[in-house]
Amino acid sequence: MNSDLRAALTSVRRRIESACARASRAPDSVQLLAVAKTFGADRVRALAACGQHAFGENYVQEALAKQALLTDLGLEWHFIGHCQTNKVRDLARHFSWVHGLDRLRLAERLSAAATGERDTPLQVCVQVNISGEASKSGCRPEQALELCQAVHALPGLRLRGLMAIPAPGVQGAGTRQAYIGLRSCFEALRAAGLVLDTLSAGMSDDFEFAIAEGSTLVRVGSALFGRRPAKDNSVPPIAPDHTA
Ligand SMILES: *Cc1c(COP(=O)(O)O)cnc(C)c1O
């Protein structure tokens, strides 16, 4: 079982390297985040033993239970799920990164929690909706500058860049198109003076497209750990946020 994981990790790394080569980018310009949702602490431990250091989780309770079993490993945890305002304390305390920041109120709450819970700012990416009507999470590209400037000014947060998820069902050329839009949004923000070093984009089925469009961090689950149970085989549905 662990040799399967090792082989999968090698294969994903090779795919990243060839996508970088095709885009004339350095192979180390793309970081691999292993998305462990629905997989147990034993699988995370096994992948960590193969050299993987950064892991992504979508559900706070599931993540905390796993983290408690893995404290000896010193792993870097990224929260990539839908952020709920009533979870900001757990996010600030138990994660190094939060990728799904998409509204000012949440950013303010998260910053306040981070100021109380941490010695260093929480690293964040602002989530942009690159699929228009088809997707409900993420701010609209035309709102990104204002939101990023506000996040940049918050003391508990360190703005690293943008994150995006293509709408479920979008594939192939549609995905590529979405990542092209993401890249132009990212470049516009940098041209406006924001210092951003992270573009969190690309999953198992499409990360080559994302790397071609400048992704610096790919979030890969099933290509490493195998298929998830059918009910959670894609990006999870967005839970209503009653406290926002
Ligand atoms: C589940 C998930 C991933 C990983 O998806 P795979 O297709 O399994 O690689 C990446 N990003 C987010 C936000 C996810 O929810």
Short mmCIF file of C-alpha atoms and ligand atoms in Angstrom, two decimals:
data_model
loop_
_atom_site.label_atom_id
_atom_site.label_comp_id
_atom_site.label_asym_id
_atom_site.label_seq_id
_atom_site.Cartn_x
_atom_site.Cartn_y
_atom_site.Cartn_z
CA MET A 1 0.00 0.00 0.00
CA ASN A 2 2.83 2.38 0.85
CA SER A 3 4.61 1.48 -2.36
CA ASP A 4 1.43 2.52 -4.22
CA LEU A 5 1.61 5.89 -2.51
CA ARG A 6 5.26 6.29 -3.36
CA ALA A 7 4.58 5.46 -7.01
CA ALA A 8 1.67 7.91 -7.12
CA LEU A 9 3.79 10.67 -5.60
CA THR A 10 6.57 10.03 -8.12
CA SER A 11 4.09 10.10 -10.96
CA VAL A 12 2.49 13.37 -9.79
CA ARG A 13 5.91 14.96 -9.38
CA ARG A 14 6.84 13.88 -12.92
CA ARG A 15 3.63 15.39 -14.29
CA ILE A 16 4.44 18.65 -12.50
CA GLU A 17 7.99 18.63 -13.87
CA SER A 18 6.90 18.05 -17.45
CA ALA A 19 4.18 20.71 -17.21
CA CYS A 20 6.84 23.13 -15.93
CA ALA A 21 9.20 22.17 -18.75
CA ARG A 22 6.48 22.75 -21.37
CA ALA A 23 5.81 26.18 -19.85
CA SER A 24 9.55 27.00 -19.64
CA ARG A 25 9.29 27.22 -15.87
CA ALA A 26 11.67 25.94 -13.20
CA PRO A 27 10.50 22.58 -11.77
CA ASP A 28 10.66 23.94 -8.23
CA SER A 29 8.39 26.89 -9.07
CA VAL A 30 5.33 24.73 -8.30
CA GLN A 31 4.60 23.43 -4.81
CA LEU A 32 2.60 20.23 -4.29
CA LEU A 33 -0.15 20.28 -1.69
CA ALA A 34 -1.45 16.78 -0.91
CA VAL A 35 -5.22 16.94 -0.34
CA ALA A 36 -6.09 14.36 2.30
CA LYS A 37 -9.83 14.87 2.82
CA THR A 38 -11.65 11.58 3.56
CA PHE A 39 -8.32 9.74 3.95
CA GLY A 40 -7.09 8.71 7.37
CA ALA A 41 -4.07 9.76 9.40
CA ASP A 42 -2.32 6.50 8.46
CA ARG A 43 -2.35 7.48 4.76
CA VAL A 44 -1.06 10.96 5.57
CA ARG A 45 1.71 9.46 7.69
CA ALA A 46 2.66 7.09 4.88
CA LEU A 47 2.83 9.89 2.31
CA ALA A 48 4.83 12.04 4.73
CA ALA A 49 7.29 9.15 5.00
CA CYS A 50 7.78 9.48 1.20
CA GLY A 51 8.84 13.10 1.70
CA GLN A 52 5.57 15.04 1.34
CA HIS A 53 5.36 17.90 3.84
CA ALA A 54 2.32 20.05 3.01
CA PHE A 55 -1.23 18.71 3.35
CA GLY A 56 -4.62 20.21 2.55
CA GLU A 57 -7.89 19.57 4.37
CA ASN A 58 -11.48 20.65 3.66
CA TYR A 59 -13.29 19.90 6.89
CA VAL A 60 -12.18 21.37 10.21
CA GLN A 61 -13.28 18.54 12.52
CA GLU A 62 -11.82 15.85 10.29
CA ALA A 63 -8.56 17.78 10.03
CA LEU A 64 -8.21 18.35 13.75
CA ALA A 65 -8.72 14.67 14.51
CA LYS A 66 -6.01 13.72 12.01
CA GLN A 67 -3.60 16.43 13.14
CA ALA A 68 -3.83 15.18 16.71
CA LEU A 69 -2.47 11.80 15.56
CA LEU A 70 0.38 13.34 13.56
CA THR A 71 1.87 16.03 15.79
CA ASP A 72 5.26 14.26 15.80
CA LEU A 73 5.70 14.93 12.06
CA GLY A 74 5.68 18.74 12.05
CA LEU A 75 3.58 18.86 8.86
CA GLU A 76 2.36 22.06 7.23
CA TRP A 77 -1.46 22.20 7.14
CA HIS A 78 -3.51 24.20 4.64
CA PHE A 79 -7.25 24.71 4.96
CA ILE A 80 -8.76 24.57 1.47
CA GLY A 81 -12.46 24.10 2.28
CA HIS A 82 -15.28 26.56 2.60
CA CYS A 83 -14.51 28.87 5.54
CA GLN A 84 -17.23 29.45 8.07
CA THR A 85 -17.01 32.42 10.41
CA ASN A 86 -17.71 30.29 13.47
CA LYS A 87 -14.56 28.24 12.73
CA VAL A 88 -12.03 31.08 12.56
CA ARG A 89 -10.45 30.24 15.89
CA ASP A 90 -9.75 26.64 14.87
CA LEU A 91 -8.44 27.81 11.52
CA ALA A 92 -6.09 30.34 13.10
CA ARG A 93 -4.88 27.86 15.68
CA HIS A 94 -4.43 24.69 13.63
CA PHE A 95 -3.49 25.74 10.10
CA SER A 96 -0.58 27.65 8.54
CA TRP A 97 -2.55 28.61 5.47
CA VAL A 98 -6.19 29.33 4.58
CA HIS A 99 -6.97 29.30 0.85
CA GLY A 100 -10.66 30.12 0.62
CA LEU A 101 -10.88 33.70 1.81
CA ASP A 102 -13.64 35.31 -0.24
CA ARG A 103 -15.26 38.06 1.82
CA LEU A 104 -14.15 40.95 3.98
CA ARG A 105 -16.16 40.05 7.06
CA LEU A 106 -14.54 36.62 7.19
CA ALA A 107 -11.09 38.16 6.67
CA GLU A 108 -11.62 40.55 9.58
CA ARG A 109 -12.76 37.75 11.89
CA LEU A 110 -9.89 35.54 10.82
CA SER A 111 -7.39 38.32 11.39
CA ALA A 112 -8.72 38.98 14.87
CA ALA A 113 -8.55 35.27 15.71
CA ALA A 114 -5.04 34.98 14.30
CA THR A 115 -3.84 37.95 16.32
CA GLY A 116 -5.02 36.21 19.48
CA GLU A 117 -3.98 32.65 18.64
CA ARG A 118 -0.69 32.92 16.79
CA ASP A 119 2.81 34.40 16.92
CA THR A 120 3.04 34.75 13.15
CA PRO A 121 0.39 35.95 10.70
CA LEU A 122 -1.87 33.36 9.10
CA GLN A 123 -1.01 32.98 5.42
CA VAL A 124 -4.01 33.41 3.16
CA CYS A 125 -5.09 33.31 -0.45
CA VAL A 126 -8.12 35.22 -1.66
CA GLN A 127 -10.47 32.95 -3.57
CA VAL A 128 -11.65 34.22 -6.93
CA ASN A 129 -14.63 32.84 -8.81
CA ILE A 130 -13.29 32.10 -12.27
CA SER A 131 -16.35 30.27 -13.58
CA GLY A 132 -19.00 32.99 -13.45
CA GLU A 133 -22.55 31.89 -12.70
CA ALA A 134 -21.59 28.22 -12.52
CA SER A 135 -19.74 28.68 -9.22
CA LYS A 136 -20.92 30.22 -5.99
CA SER A 137 -17.69 30.45 -4.03
CA GLY A 138 -15.03 33.08 -4.44
CA CYS A 139 -15.25 36.82 -4.96
CA ARG A 140 -15.88 38.16 -8.44
CA PRO A 141 -12.67 39.03 -10.31
CA GLU A 142 -13.67 42.70 -10.37
CA GLN A 143 -13.93 42.67 -6.54
CA ALA A 144 -10.53 41.03 -6.05
CA LEU A 145 -8.44 44.22 -5.92
CA GLU A 146 -10.51 45.83 -3.21
CA LEU A 147 -10.67 42.64 -1.14
CA CYS A 148 -6.94 41.96 -1.52
CA GLN A 149 -6.06 45.50 -0.46
CA ALA A 150 -8.27 45.16 2.62
CA VAL A 151 -6.78 41.75 3.51
CA HIS A 152 -3.28 43.12 3.03
CA ALA A 153 -4.01 45.75 5.66
CA LEU A 154 -5.19 43.27 8.32
CA PRO A 155 -2.56 42.63 11.02
CA GLY A 156 -3.28 38.94 11.65
CA LEU A 157 -3.08 37.86 8.01
CA ARG A 158 -0.34 37.67 5.43
CA LEU A 159 -1.77 37.82 1.93
CA ARG A 160 0.13 35.39 -0.31
CA GLY A 161 -1.98 35.31 -3.45
CA LEU A 162 -5.08 33.96 -5.15
CA MET A 163 -6.86 30.63 -5.12
CA ALA A 164 -9.46 29.30 -7.55
CA ILE A 165 -11.52 26.18 -8.20
CA PRO A 166 -13.16 25.69 -11.60
CA ALA A 167 -16.89 24.95 -11.31
CA PRO A 168 -17.74 21.24 -11.07
CA GLY A 169 -18.38 19.78 -14.49
CA VAL A 170 -16.04 22.19 -16.28
CA GLN A 171 -13.40 20.17 -18.10
CA GLY A 172 -10.70 20.35 -20.73
CA ALA A 173 -10.73 23.59 -22.72
CA GLY A 174 -13.20 25.14 -20.26
CA THR A 175 -10.75 24.60 -17.43
CA ARG A 176 -7.96 26.10 -19.45
CA GLN A 177 -10.14 29.13 -20.17
CA ALA A 178 -10.88 29.54 -16.46
CA TYR A 179 -7.18 29.43 -15.58
CA ILE A 180 -6.40 31.98 -18.29
CA GLY A 181 -8.90 34.31 -16.60
CA LEU A 182 -7.32 33.63 -13.22
CA ARG A 183 -3.90 34.49 -14.54
CA SER A 184 -5.04 37.82 -15.94
CA CYS A 185 -6.69 38.66 -12.61
CA PHE A 186 -3.46 37.75 -10.76
CA GLU A 187 -1.35 39.86 -13.11
CA ALA A 188 -3.70 42.82 -12.83
CA LEU A 189 -3.41 42.75 -9.02
CA ARG A 190 0.37 42.65 -9.21
CA ALA A 191 0.36 45.51 -11.70
CA ALA A 192 -1.73 47.45 -9.18
CA GLY A 193 1.12 47.08 -6.68
CA LEU A 194 0.14 44.08 -4.55
CA VAL A 195 3.00 41.74 -3.70
CA LEU A 196 1.63 38.24 -4.39
CA ASP A 197 3.78 35.12 -4.72
CA THR A 198 1.19 32.33 -4.72
CA LEU A 199 -1.33 31.20 -7.30
CA SER A 200 -3.17 28.22 -5.78
CA ALA A 201 -4.72 26.47 -8.77
CA GLY A 202 -4.95 23.02 -10.30
CA MET A 203 -6.23 19.65 -9.10
CA SER A 204 -5.62 16.01 -10.13
CA ASP A 205 -7.37 16.21 -13.48
CA ASP A 206 -6.31 19.65 -14.65
CA PHE A 207 -3.14 20.85 -12.97
CA GLU A 208 -1.17 20.88 -16.24
CA PHE A 209 -3.51 23.63 -17.50
CA ALA A 210 -3.06 25.55 -14.26
CA ILE A 211 0.73 25.28 -14.41
CA ALA A 212 0.66 26.53 -18.00
CA GLU A 213 -1.18 29.59 -16.67
CA GLY A 214 1.21 30.32 -13.82
CA SER A 215 0.01 28.20 -10.89
CA THR A 216 2.60 28.03 -8.10
CA LEU A 217 0.72 25.58 -5.88
CA VAL A 218 -1.30 22.59 -7.08
CA ARG A 219 -3.81 20.91 -4.76
CA VAL A 220 -3.79 17.20 -5.56
CA GLY A 221 -5.94 14.56 -3.86
CA SER A 222 -7.13 11.59 -5.89
CA ALA A 223 -4.02 11.31 -8.07
CA LEU A 224 -2.08 10.64 -4.85
CA PHE A 225 -4.47 8.84 -2.52
CA GLY A 226 -6.84 7.25 -5.03
CA ARG A 227 -10.51 7.87 -5.64
CA ARG A 228 -12.61 9.18 -2.79
CA PRO A 229 -16.00 7.64 -1.93
CA ALA A 230 -18.51 8.63 -4.63
CA LYS A 231 -20.41 11.07 -2.47
CA ASP A 232 -17.28 13.15 -2.11
CA ASN A 233 -15.58 12.54 -5.39
CA SER A 234 -15.41 16.19 -6.34
CA VAL A 235 -15.09 19.52 -4.63
CA PRO A 236 -17.43 19.43 -1.62
CA PRO A 237 -20.71 21.33 -1.66
CA ILE A 238 -20.73 24.64 0.13
CA ALA A 239 -22.30 24.46 3.56
CA PRO A 240 -24.51 27.41 4.43
CA ASP A 241 -22.72 29.83 6.69
CA HIS A 242 -25.31 30.86 9.25
CA THR A 243 -23.00 33.13 11.18
CA ALA A 244 -21.80 35.34 8.32
C1 LIG B 1 -10.80 18.00 -3.04
C2 LIG B 1 -10.11 19.24 -3.48
C3 LIG B 1 -8.93 19.19 -4.25
C4 LIG B 1 -8.31 17.92 -4.75
O1 LIG B 1 -9.09 17.38 -5.78
P1 LIG B 1 -8.57 16.11 -6.63
O2 LIG B 1 -9.38 16.18 -7.86
O3 LIG B 1 -8.82 14.91 -5.81
O4 LIG B 1 -7.12 16.31 -6.89
C5 LIG B 1 -8.31 20.40 -4.56
N1 LIG B 1 -8.82 21.58 -4.15
C6 LIG B 1 -9.94 21.65 -3.43
C7 LIG B 1 -10.44 22.99 -3.00
C8 LIG B 1 -10.63 20.50 -3.08
O5 LIG B 1 -11.75 20.60 -2.37
#
